[in-house]
CSV table of C-alpha atoms and ligand atoms in Angstrom, one decimal:
chain,number,residue,atom,x,y,z
N,30,MET,CA,-13.8,-0.1,21.0
N,31,SER,CA,-12.5,1.5,18.0
N,32,VAL,CA,-12.2,0.8,14.2
N,33,THR,CA,-9.3,2.8,12.6
N,34,VAL,CA,-8.2,3.0,9.0
N,35,LEU,CA,-4.6,3.5,8.1
N,36,VAL,CA,-3.7,4.9,4.8
N,37,GLY,CA,-0.6,5.8,2.8
N,38,SER,CA,-0.7,9.6,2.3
N,39,GLN,CA,1.7,9.7,-0.7
N,40,TRP,CA,2.6,7.2,-3.5
N,41,GLY,CA,2.9,4.1,-1.4
N,42,ASP,CA,6.0,2.7,0.5
N,43,GLU,CA,5.5,5.3,3.4
N,44,GLY,CA,6.3,2.7,6.1
N,45,LYS,CA,2.7,1.5,6.7
N,46,GLY,CA,4.0,-2.1,7.5
N,47,LYS,CA,6.3,-0.8,10.3
N,48,ILE,CA,3.5,1.5,11.8
N,49,VAL,CA,0.8,-1.3,11.5
N,50,ASP,CA,3.2,-3.6,13.3
N,51,ILE,CA,3.6,-1.1,16.1
N,52,LEU,CA,-0.1,0.0,16.4
N,53,SER,CA,-1.4,-3.6,16.2
N,54,GLU,CA,-0.3,-4.2,19.8
N,55,LYS,CA,-3.4,-2.4,20.7
N,56,PHE,CA,-5.7,-4.1,18.1
N,57,ASP,CA,-7.6,-7.3,18.1
N,58,ILE,CA,-7.9,-7.5,14.3
N,59,VAL,CA,-6.0,-6.3,11.3
N,60,VAL,CA,-7.6,-6.2,8.0
N,61,ARG,CA,-6.4,-5.7,4.4
N,62,TYR,CA,-9.0,-4.1,2.3
N,63,GLN,CA,-7.7,-3.6,-1.3
N,64,GLY,CA,-4.8,-4.4,-3.6
N,65,GLY,CA,-2.9,-7.6,-3.8
N,66,ALA,CA,0.7,-8.9,-3.8
N,67,ASN,CA,1.7,-5.6,-5.6
N,68,ALA,CA,2.1,-4.4,-1.9
N,69,GLY,CA,5.4,-4.8,-0.1
N,70,HIS,CA,5.1,-4.0,3.6
N,71,THR,CA,8.3,-4.3,5.5
N,72,VAL,CA,8.6,-5.0,9.2
N,73,GLU,CA,11.8,-5.4,11.0
N,74,ILE,CA,11.9,-7.1,14.4
N,75,GLY,CA,15.3,-7.5,15.9
N,76,GLU,CA,17.6,-8.9,13.3
N,77,LYS,CA,14.8,-10.3,11.1
N,78,GLN,CA,13.1,-8.6,8.3
N,79,TYR,CA,9.7,-9.6,7.0
N,80,ILE,CA,8.2,-8.2,3.7
N,81,LEU,CA,4.4,-9.0,3.6
N,82,HIS,CA,2.5,-8.7,0.4
N,83,LEU,CA,-1.0,-10.1,1.2
N,84,ILE,CA,-1.1,-10.9,4.9
N,85,PRO,CA,-1.8,-7.9,7.1
N,86,SER,CA,1.4,-6.8,9.0
N,87,GLY,CA,-0.5,-7.5,12.3
N,88,ILE,CA,0.4,-11.2,11.8
N,89,LEU,CA,3.7,-10.6,13.6
N,90,ARG,CA,1.8,-9.9,16.9
N,91,SER,CA,0.9,-13.3,18.2
N,92,GLY,CA,-2.6,-12.3,19.8
N,93,VAL,CA,-3.8,-10.4,16.6
N,94,LYS,CA,-6.2,-12.0,14.1
N,95,CYS,CA,-5.7,-11.1,10.4
N,96,VAL,CA,-8.2,-10.7,7.8
N,97,ILE,CA,-7.9,-10.4,4.0
N,98,GLY,CA,-11.0,-8.7,2.9
N,99,ASN,CA,-13.2,-8.9,-0.2
N,100,GLY,CA,-11.6,-5.8,-1.8
N,101,VAL,CA,-8.3,-7.7,-2.1
N,102,VAL,CA,-7.2,-9.7,-5.2
N,103,ILE,CA,-5.4,-12.8,-4.0
N,104,ASP,CA,-2.8,-14.7,-5.9
N,105,PRO,CA,-3.0,-18.1,-4.2
N,106,GLN,CA,0.4,-19.1,-4.9
N,107,ALA,CA,1.9,-15.8,-3.4
N,108,LEU,CA,-0.4,-16.3,-0.4
N,109,LEU,CA,0.9,-19.9,0.2
N,110,ASP,CA,4.5,-18.7,-0.2
N,111,GLU,CA,3.9,-16.1,2.4
N,112,ILE,CA,2.3,-18.4,4.9
N,113,LYS,CA,5.3,-20.8,4.5
N,114,ILE,CA,7.9,-18.1,5.2
N,115,LEU,CA,5.8,-17.0,8.3
N,116,GLU,CA,5.4,-20.6,9.5
N,117,ASP,CA,9.2,-21.2,8.8
N,118,ASN,CA,10.0,-18.4,11.1
N,119,GLY,CA,7.8,-19.8,13.8
N,120,ILE,CA,4.8,-17.5,13.3
N,121,ASN,CA,1.6,-19.3,13.5
N,122,VAL,CA,-1.0,-18.5,10.9
N,123,GLU,CA,-3.6,-21.3,11.6
N,124,GLY,CA,-6.6,-19.9,13.6
N,125,ARG,CA,-5.3,-16.2,13.0
N,126,LEU,CA,-5.8,-15.8,9.3
N,127,PHE,CA,-9.2,-15.3,7.8
N,128,ILE,CA,-10.0,-14.8,4.1
N,129,SER,CA,-13.1,-13.4,2.5
N,130,HIS,CA,-15.4,-15.5,0.3
N,131,ASN,CA,-15.8,-12.5,-1.9
N,132,ALA,CA,-12.1,-11.8,-2.5
N,133,HIS,CA,-11.2,-12.3,-6.2
N,134,LEU,CA,-8.4,-14.7,-7.5
N,135,ILE,CA,-5.5,-13.6,-9.6
N,136,MET,CA,-5.1,-16.1,-12.4
N,137,PRO,CA,-2.1,-16.9,-14.5
N,138,TYR,CA,-3.6,-15.0,-17.5
N,139,HIS,CA,-4.0,-11.9,-15.4
N,140,LYS,CA,-0.2,-11.9,-15.0
N,141,LEU,CA,0.4,-12.4,-18.6
N,142,LEU,CA,-2.1,-9.6,-19.6
N,143,ASP,CA,-0.5,-7.3,-17.1
N,144,SER,CA,2.9,-7.7,-18.8
N,145,ILE,CA,1.5,-7.6,-22.3
N,146,SER,CA,-0.2,-4.3,-21.6
N,147,GLU,CA,3.0,-3.0,-20.1
N,148,SER,CA,4.9,-3.9,-23.2
N,149,GLY,CA,2.7,-1.5,-25.1
N,150,LYS,CA,3.1,2.3,-25.6
N,151,ASN,CA,1.2,3.5,-22.4
N,152,LYS,CA,3.3,1.9,-19.6
N,153,ILE,CA,2.2,2.6,-16.1
N,154,GLY,CA,5.2,0.7,-14.6
N,155,THR,CA,3.1,-1.8,-12.8
N,156,THR,CA,4.4,-4.4,-10.4
N,157,GLY,CA,3.5,-7.1,-13.0
N,158,ARG,CA,1.4,-9.0,-10.4
N,159,GLY,CA,-1.7,-9.1,-12.6
N,160,ILE,CA,-3.6,-6.6,-10.3
N,161,GLY,CA,-5.2,-4.4,-13.2
N,162,PRO,CA,-6.5,-7.4,-15.3
N,163,CYS,CA,-7.9,-9.2,-12.2
N,164,TYR,CA,-9.8,-6.0,-11.2
N,165,ILE,CA,-10.9,-5.6,-14.8
N,166,ASP,CA,-12.6,-9.1,-14.7
N,167,LYS,CA,-14.1,-8.3,-11.3
N,168,PHE,CA,-15.8,-5.2,-12.6
N,169,ASP,CA,-16.7,-7.0,-15.8
N,170,ARG,CA,-18.4,-9.6,-13.6
N,171,LYS,CA,-16.3,-12.5,-14.9
N,172,GLY,CA,-14.0,-12.9,-12.0
N,173,ILE,CA,-13.5,-16.0,-10.0
N,174,ARG,CA,-13.7,-15.6,-6.3
N,175,ILE,CA,-12.5,-17.5,-3.4
N,176,VAL,CA,-16.1,-18.7,-2.9
N,177,ASP,CA,-15.9,-20.4,-6.3
N,178,LEU,CA,-13.1,-22.6,-5.1
N,179,LEU,CA,-15.5,-24.1,-2.7
N,180,ASN,CA,-17.7,-25.6,-5.3
N,181,ARG,CA,-15.9,-27.9,-7.9
N,182,ASP,CA,-18.5,-27.8,-10.5
N,183,VAL,CA,-18.9,-24.0,-10.4
N,184,LEU,CA,-15.1,-23.6,-10.3
N,185,GLU,CA,-14.5,-25.6,-13.5
N,186,LYS,CA,-17.3,-24.2,-15.3
N,187,LYS,CA,-16.0,-20.6,-14.5
N,188,LEU,CA,-12.6,-21.4,-15.3
N,189,ARG,CA,-13.3,-23.1,-18.7
N,190,GLN,CA,-15.3,-20.0,-19.7
N,191,ASN,CA,-12.6,-17.6,-18.6
N,192,VAL,CA,-9.7,-19.6,-20.0
N,193,GLU,CA,-11.4,-20.2,-23.3
N,194,GLU,CA,-12.2,-16.4,-23.6
N,195,LYS,CA,-8.7,-15.3,-22.5
N,196,ASN,CA,-7.0,-18.0,-24.9
N,197,THR,CA,-9.2,-16.5,-27.9
N,198,LEU,CA,-8.0,-13.0,-27.0
N,199,LEU,CA,-4.3,-14.0,-26.5
N,200,LYS,CA,-4.3,-16.0,-29.8
N,201,LYS,CA,-6.1,-13.6,-31.9
N,202,LEU,CA,-4.6,-10.2,-30.7
N,203,TYR,CA,-1.2,-11.3,-29.5
N,204,GLY,CA,-0.3,-14.5,-31.1
N,205,ASP,CA,0.3,-16.3,-27.7
N,206,LYS,CA,-0.5,-19.9,-27.4
N,207,GLY,CA,-2.8,-19.4,-24.5
N,208,PHE,CA,-3.2,-21.5,-21.3
N,209,ASP,CA,-3.9,-25.3,-20.8
N,210,ILE,CA,-7.4,-25.2,-19.2
N,211,GLU,CA,-6.9,-28.7,-17.4
N,212,GLU,CA,-3.6,-27.7,-15.9
N,213,ILE,CA,-5.2,-24.3,-14.3
N,214,ILE,CA,-8.2,-26.4,-13.1
N,215,LYS,CA,-5.8,-28.8,-11.4
N,216,GLU,CA,-3.6,-26.0,-9.9
N,217,TYR,CA,-6.7,-24.2,-8.6
N,218,ILE,CA,-8.3,-27.2,-7.0
N,219,SER,CA,-5.0,-27.7,-5.0
N,220,PHE,CA,-5.2,-24.2,-4.0
N,221,ASP,CA,-8.8,-24.8,-2.6
N,222,GLU,CA,-7.3,-27.8,-0.5
N,223,ALA,CA,-4.7,-25.5,0.9
N,224,ILE,CA,-6.8,-22.4,1.4
N,225,ASP,CA,-10.1,-23.7,2.6
N,226,SER,CA,-9.6,-23.6,6.3
N,227,TYR,CA,-9.0,-19.7,6.2
N,228,VAL,CA,-12.1,-19.0,4.3
N,229,THR,CA,-14.9,-17.3,6.4
N,230,ASP,CA,-17.8,-14.8,6.3
N,231,VAL,CA,-15.6,-11.7,6.9
N,232,PRO,CA,-18.4,-9.0,7.1
N,233,LEU,CA,-20.3,-11.1,9.6
N,234,MET,CA,-17.0,-11.8,11.6
N,235,LEU,CA,-16.0,-8.1,11.6
N,236,ASN,CA,-19.5,-6.8,12.5
N,237,ASP,CA,-19.8,-9.3,15.3
N,238,ALA,CA,-16.3,-8.3,16.6
N,239,ILE,CA,-17.5,-4.6,16.6
N,240,LYS,CA,-20.5,-5.5,18.7
N,241,GLU,CA,-18.3,-7.3,21.1
N,242,GLY,CA,-16.2,-4.1,21.4
N,243,LYS,CA,-13.0,-5.3,19.7
N,244,ASN,CA,-10.5,-3.0,18.2
N,245,ILE,CA,-10.1,-3.2,14.5
N,246,LEU,CA,-7.4,-1.7,12.3
N,247,LEU,CA,-7.8,-1.6,8.5
N,248,GLU,CA,-4.6,-1.5,6.7
N,249,GLY,CA,-4.4,0.2,3.5
N,250,ALA,CA,-2.0,-0.8,0.9
N,251,GLN,CA,-0.3,1.6,-1.8
N,252,GLY,CA,-1.1,5.2,-1.2
N,253,THR,CA,-3.7,8.0,-1.9
N,254,LEU,CA,-2.1,9.2,-5.1
N,255,LEU,CA,-2.2,5.7,-6.4
N,256,ASP,CA,-5.9,5.5,-5.8
N,257,VAL,CA,-7.9,4.8,-9.1
N,258,ASP,CA,-10.4,7.6,-8.4
N,259,HIS,CA,-8.4,10.2,-6.4
N,260,GLY,CA,-4.8,9.6,-7.6
N,261,THR,CA,-2.6,10.6,-10.6
N,262,TYR,CA,-4.9,8.6,-13.1
N,263,PRO,CA,-3.9,6.7,-15.2
N,264,PHE,CA,-0.6,6.3,-13.3
N,265,VAL,CA,-2.3,4.6,-10.5
N,266,THR,CA,-3.3,1.0,-9.1
N,267,SER,CA,-6.5,-0.5,-9.8
N,268,SER,CA,-8.3,-0.2,-6.5
N,269,ASN,CA,-9.1,2.4,-3.8
N,270,PRO,CA,-6.4,2.5,-1.1
N,271,THR,CA,-8.0,5.8,0.3
N,272,SER,CA,-10.1,5.4,3.4
N,273,GLY,CA,-13.3,5.2,1.5
N,274,GLY,CA,-12.2,1.8,-0.1
N,275,ALA,CA,-11.8,0.4,3.6
N,276,SER,CA,-15.6,0.0,4.0
N,277,THR,CA,-16.5,-1.5,0.6
N,278,GLY,CA,-13.3,-3.6,0.8
N,279,SER,CA,-14.1,-5.1,4.2
N,280,GLY,CA,-17.8,-5.0,4.9
N,281,ILE,CA,-17.5,-2.7,7.7
N,282,PRO,CA,-20.1,0.2,7.4
N,283,PRO,CA,-18.7,3.7,7.2
N,284,ASN,CA,-20.6,4.7,10.2
N,285,LYS,CA,-18.6,2.2,12.3
N,286,ILE,CA,-15.3,3.6,11.4
N,287,ASP,CA,-14.0,6.0,14.1
N,288,ASN,CA,-10.5,7.4,12.9
N,289,VAL,CA,-8.4,7.7,9.9
N,290,PHE,CA,-4.7,7.6,10.5
N,291,GLY,CA,-2.2,8.6,7.8
N,292,ILE,CA,1.3,7.5,7.2
N,293,VAL,CA,3.6,10.2,5.9
N,294,LYS,CA,7.1,9.9,4.8
N,295,ALA,CA,9.3,12.9,5.7
N,296,TYR,CA,10.2,13.3,1.9
N,297,THR,CA,8.4,11.8,-1.2
N,298,THR,CA,9.0,8.8,-3.3
N,299,ARG,CA,7.3,7.1,-6.3
N,300,VAL,CA,7.8,3.8,-7.9
N,301,GLY,CA,6.6,3.5,-11.5
N,302,ASN,CA,5.7,6.0,-14.1
N,303,GLY,CA,3.7,9.3,-13.8
N,304,PRO,CA,4.1,12.9,-12.7
N,305,PHE,CA,6.0,13.7,-9.7
N,306,PRO,CA,6.4,17.5,-9.1
N,307,THR,CA,9.1,17.4,-6.3
N,308,GLU,CA,11.1,14.7,-7.9
N,309,LEU,CA,15.0,15.2,-7.7
N,310,THR,CA,17.0,13.8,-10.5
N,311,ASP,CA,20.1,15.3,-9.1
N,312,GLU,CA,22.6,14.3,-6.4
N,313,ASP,CA,20.1,15.2,-3.7
N,314,GLY,CA,17.7,12.6,-5.1
N,315,GLU,CA,20.4,10.0,-5.2
N,316,LYS,CA,21.3,10.8,-1.6
N,317,LEU,CA,17.7,10.4,-0.5
N,318,ARG,CA,17.6,6.9,-2.3
N,319,LYS,CA,20.8,5.9,-0.8
N,320,GLU,CA,20.3,7.0,2.8
N,321,GLY,CA,16.7,5.8,2.6
N,322,ALA,CA,17.5,2.6,1.0
N,323,GLU,CA,14.6,3.5,-1.5
N,324,PHE,CA,14.3,0.4,-3.6
N,325,GLY,CA,10.8,-1.4,-4.1
N,326,ALA,CA,10.1,-4.0,-1.5
N,327,THR,CA,8.2,-6.0,-4.1
N,328,THR,CA,10.0,-5.5,-7.4
N,329,GLY,CA,13.4,-4.2,-6.1
N,330,ARG,CA,13.1,-1.2,-8.5
N,331,PRO,CA,14.9,1.9,-7.4
N,332,ARG,CA,12.2,4.4,-6.2
N,333,ARG,CA,12.1,7.8,-7.6
N,334,CYS,CA,12.8,10.3,-4.7
N,335,GLY,CA,12.0,14.0,-4.0
N,336,TRP,CA,11.3,16.7,-1.4
N,337,PHE,CA,8.3,16.6,1.0
N,338,ASP,CA,5.2,17.8,-0.9
N,339,ALA,CA,3.0,19.5,1.7
N,340,PHE,CA,0.5,20.5,-1.1
N,341,LEU,CA,0.0,16.8,-1.9
N,342,VAL,CA,-0.2,15.7,1.7
N,343,ARG,CA,-2.9,18.6,2.2
N,344,TYR,CA,-5.0,17.1,-0.6
N,345,SER,CA,-4.4,13.6,0.7
N,346,ALA,CA,-5.5,14.7,4.3
N,347,MET,CA,-8.8,16.2,2.8
N,348,ILE,CA,-9.6,13.1,0.6
N,349,ASN,CA,-9.1,10.6,3.4
N,350,GLY,CA,-10.3,12.7,6.4
N,351,ILE,CA,-7.0,12.1,8.1
N,352,ASP,CA,-7.3,12.7,11.8
N,353,ALA,CA,-3.6,12.2,12.7
N,354,VAL,CA,-0.4,10.9,11.1
N,355,ALA,CA,2.9,9.2,11.8
N,356,VAL,CA,5.9,10.8,10.1
N,357,THR,CA,8.4,8.1,9.1
N,358,LYS,CA,11.9,8.1,7.7
N,359,LEU,CA,12.6,11.4,9.5
N,360,ASP,CA,16.3,10.1,10.2
N,361,VAL,CA,17.0,9.9,6.4
N,362,LEU,CA,16.8,13.7,6.3
N,363,SER,CA,19.7,14.1,8.8
N,364,VAL,CA,22.5,14.4,6.0
N,365,PHE,CA,21.0,17.4,4.4
N,366,GLU,CA,22.2,21.0,5.4
N,367,LYS,CA,19.2,22.5,3.8
N,368,ILE,CA,15.8,20.9,3.3
N,369,LYS,CA,13.2,22.0,0.8
N,370,VAL,CA,9.4,21.6,1.3
N,371,CYS,CA,7.0,22.3,-1.5
N,372,VAL,CA,4.3,24.5,-0.2
N,373,GLY,CA,2.2,25.0,-3.4
N,374,TYR,CA,2.1,24.5,-7.3
N,375,LYS,CA,2.3,27.3,-9.7
N,376,LEU,CA,1.0,26.8,-13.3
N,377,ASN,CA,1.6,29.7,-15.8
N,378,GLU,CA,2.8,31.9,-12.9
N,379,LYS,CA,-0.4,31.5,-11.1
N,380,LEU,CA,-0.7,29.7,-7.7
N,381,LEU,CA,-3.1,26.8,-8.0
N,382,LYS,CA,-5.8,26.6,-5.3
N,383,SER,CA,-6.3,22.8,-5.5
N,384,PHE,CA,-4.5,19.7,-6.2
N,385,PRO,CA,-4.7,19.2,-10.2
N,386,SER,CA,-6.9,16.4,-11.2
N,387,ASP,CA,-5.2,15.7,-14.5
N,388,VAL,CA,-1.9,14.4,-15.0
N,389,ASP,CA,-1.1,16.7,-18.0
N,390,LYS,CA,-1.7,19.7,-15.6
N,391,LEU,CA,0.1,18.0,-12.7
N,392,SER,CA,3.2,17.3,-15.1
N,393,SER,CA,3.4,21.1,-15.9
N,394,VAL,CA,3.4,22.6,-12.5
N,395,THR,CA,6.3,24.3,-10.8
N,396,PRO,CA,6.6,23.5,-7.2
N,397,VAL,CA,7.0,26.5,-4.8
N,398,TYR,CA,9.6,25.7,-2.3
N,399,GLU,CA,10.4,27.0,1.2
N,400,THR,CA,13.9,26.1,2.4
N,401,VAL,CA,14.5,25.2,6.1
N,402,ASP,CA,17.7,24.3,7.9
N,403,GLY,CA,18.6,20.7,8.3
N,404,TRP,CA,19.8,19.4,11.7
N,405,MET,CA,22.9,17.3,10.5
N,406,GLU,CA,23.1,15.0,13.3
N,407,ASP,CA,22.0,11.4,13.9
N,408,ILE,CA,18.6,11.2,15.3
N,409,SER,CA,18.0,7.5,14.9
N,410,GLU,CA,18.7,6.7,18.6
N,411,CYS,CA,16.2,9.5,19.9
N,412,LYS,CA,13.7,7.9,22.2
N,413,SER,CA,11.3,10.9,22.4
N,414,TYR,CA,10.2,14.1,20.9
N,415,ASN,CA,12.1,16.1,23.5
N,416,GLU,CA,15.3,14.4,22.5
N,417,LEU,CA,15.0,15.7,18.8
N,418,PRO,CA,17.2,18.6,17.8
N,419,GLN,CA,15.5,21.9,17.7
N,420,LYS,CA,15.8,22.1,13.9
N,421,THR,CA,14.1,18.6,13.6
N,422,LYS,CA,11.2,19.8,15.7
N,423,GLU,CA,10.9,22.9,13.6
N,424,TYR,CA,10.8,20.7,10.5
N,425,LEU,CA,8.1,18.6,12.0
N,426,GLU,CA,6.1,21.8,13.0
N,427,PHE,CA,6.6,23.3,9.5
N,428,ILE,CA,5.2,20.2,7.6
N,429,SER,CA,2.4,19.8,10.0
N,430,ASP,CA,1.2,23.4,9.5
N,431,GLN,CA,1.7,23.4,5.7
N,432,ALA,CA,0.1,20.0,5.1
N,433,ASN,CA,-2.6,20.7,7.8
N,434,ILE,CA,-1.9,17.3,9.6
N,435,LYS,CA,-1.6,16.5,13.4
N,436,ILE,CA,1.5,14.5,13.9
N,437,GLU,CA,1.1,11.8,16.6
N,438,ILE,CA,3.9,9.3,15.9
N,439,VAL,CA,7.4,9.9,14.8
N,440,SER,CA,9.7,7.1,13.2
N,441,VAL,CA,13.4,7.6,13.2
N,442,GLY,CA,14.5,4.1,11.8
N,443,PRO,CA,13.0,0.8,10.5
N,444,LYS,CA,13.0,-1.0,14.0
N,445,ARG,CA,10.2,-1.2,16.5
N,446,ARG,CA,12.1,0.7,19.0
N,447,GLN,CA,12.9,3.6,16.7
N,448,THR,CA,9.5,5.0,17.1
N,449,PHE,CA,7.8,7.3,19.6
N,450,SER,CA,4.7,9.3,20.2
N,451,MET,CA,4.7,13.0,20.2
N,452,ASN,CA,3.2,13.3,23.5
N,453,GLY,CA,5.4,10.6,25.2
W,18,LIG,P1,5.0,0.2,3.1
W,18,LIG,O1,4.8,-0.2,1.8
W,18,LIG,O2,4.4,1.7,3.3
W,18,LIG,O3,4.8,-0.7,4.2
W,18,LIG,O4,6.6,0.7,3.1
W,18,LIG,P2,7.8,-0.2,2.6
W,18,LIG,O5,8.1,-1.4,3.5
W,18,LIG,O6,7.6,-0.6,1.2
W,18,LIG,O7,9.0,0.8,2.6
W,18,LIG,C1,9.3,1.4,3.7
W,18,LIG,C2,10.9,1.2,4.0
W,18,LIG,O8,11.3,2.0,5.0
W,18,LIG,C3,11.0,-0.2,4.7
W,18,LIG,O9,12.3,-0.8,4.2
W,18,LIG,C4,11.1,-0.1,6.1
W,18,LIG,O10,11.9,-0.9,6.9
W,18,LIG,C5,11.8,1.3,6.2
W,18,LIG,N1,11.4,2.3,7.3
W,18,LIG,C6,10.3,2.4,7.8
W,18,LIG,N2,10.2,3.4,8.7
W,18,LIG,C7,11.5,3.9,8.7
W,18,LIG,C8,12.2,5.0,9.3
W,18,LIG,O11,11.6,5.8,10.1
W,18,LIG,N3,13.4,5.2,8.9
W,18,LIG,C9,14.1,4.4,8.2
W,18,LIG,N4,15.4,4.7,7.8
W,18,LIG,N5,13.6,3.4,7.5
W,18,LIG,C10,12.3,3.1,7.7
W,19,LIG,P1,2.9,-0.6,-0.9
W,19,LIG,O1,1.6,-1.1,-0.3
W,19,LIG,C1,4.4,1.8,-4.3
W,19,LIG,C2,2.5,1.2,-8.2
W,19,LIG,C3,3.3,0.5,-9.2
W,19,LIG,C4,2.7,1.3,-10.5
W,19,LIG,C5,1.2,1.5,-10.1
W,19,LIG,C6,0.3,0.4,-10.7
W,19,LIG,O2,4.0,-1.3,-0.7
W,19,LIG,O3,2.9,0.9,-0.6
W,19,LIG,P2,0.0,-2.3,-10.1
W,19,LIG,O4,0.9,-3.3,-10.1
W,19,LIG,O5,-0.7,-2.0,-8.8
W,19,LIG,O6,-1.0,-2.3,-11.3
W,19,LIG,O7,0.8,-0.9,-10.5
W,19,LIG,O8,1.2,1.4,-8.7
W,19,LIG,N1,2.4,0.4,-6.9
W,19,LIG,C7,3.0,0.8,-5.7
W,19,LIG,N2,4.0,1.7,-5.5
W,19,LIG,N3,4.0,0.8,-3.3
W,19,LIG,C8,3.1,-0.1,-3.6
W,19,LIG,O9,2.5,-0.8,-2.5
W,19,LIG,C9,2.6,-0.2,-4.9
W,19,LIG,N4,1.6,-0.9,-5.4
W,19,LIG,C10,1.6,-0.6,-6.6
W,19,LIG,O10,4.7,0.8,-9.1
W,19,LIG,O11,3.3,2.6,-10.5
W,20,LIG,MG1,5.9,-0.9,0.1
């Protein structure tokens, strides 16, 4: 039996979906514990590509059960769309998907408030999926949860209170006409009918599964530097993608978690605003974007690209307690003669001892780089560590030492077969 948490170690899009799909062969249950349809997890199987936003990437393995935990914020329409795409592709969800009573619902006004807030001065560059406003309501104790869908009277009462309050705000502050309460009530009652069969007591289900010796994988969305507590605040998402969030977001107690596994991209990307010390705005950045097809899986936005930041990943390994990692997209670096790795930050000519906690400081640091030789050959067909060119092995060893991470899996392409373990 083991319970493993899988986290993104940088700013998201590290390739979590692909690695969860690979690992889920050995797990009975895969659980999402935070975030919502802001996530875009890509899995390529044969000629097909799936982009999962809310449903755990384990859904593509037929024997695996998938759980959406209480820490997730659910856009019911996005969920139903995703279920439909899977079923249209012959992937059965019935009896395999379980949703927590305590997960919060994204409402149409959350998406509008997200876009209004992004039209102001302090743009985060959100995905526009209503994530922040939904978590605001959750922590303001006004949120509407899945459990509320199950009781029509409670649902109507809560919806009326919320919509009236949001309409007042929208009209007074933003001159918006607001929402039609009756229409929202009708819409959410129909969601209840569609979602009802998936709803279950998730903490009980997961704790029973642990007692029965089942293997559980907790799939983080986003990444450590997007964590609302440990990330580059305020340029973060509104949840805790770090390993600590896995416990509160699922109902699995911390002392039942055995391992933390990190996903590390062989370079760095970020979507949205905020500091990014190793960002490349020159032709090397363009080359990374092109070779890595670095465009958002949810919004299609071009991702900002830069060199591997070992100082940042070292911080991430500490915050999450990462035991081992998968290094992804190593093949993308094959086109570079020389590769830079950031091994520390300097501020006012002094080397920093720890990762800066405020964005002003982080925006002012100068990365300290070490340059290593590239390998300049295609590695995407390599099937084992031993087949990798010597220079590639040296790169892996170098980032492992500098970031203090133990590499267990290497990924050299988007497909399942383009993956191998370090000891295999
Ligand atoms: P996630 O959000 O962490 O699941 O990552 P995304 O799916 O948003 O972005 C990762 C992208 O890289 C996807 O398009 C994957 O298909 C692709 N990918 C994953 N691993 C590799 C790899 O090793 N090499 C290459 N070239 N692409 C990869
Ligand atoms: P996956 O799981 C990369 C970023 C947004 C924005 C910030 C806040 O695919 O790795 P939000 O909509 O959450 O309020 O936006 O967080 N962001 C992501 N960036 N990958 C993601 O998910 C992201 N989810 C949110 O771009 O900067
Ligand atoms: Mg993604």
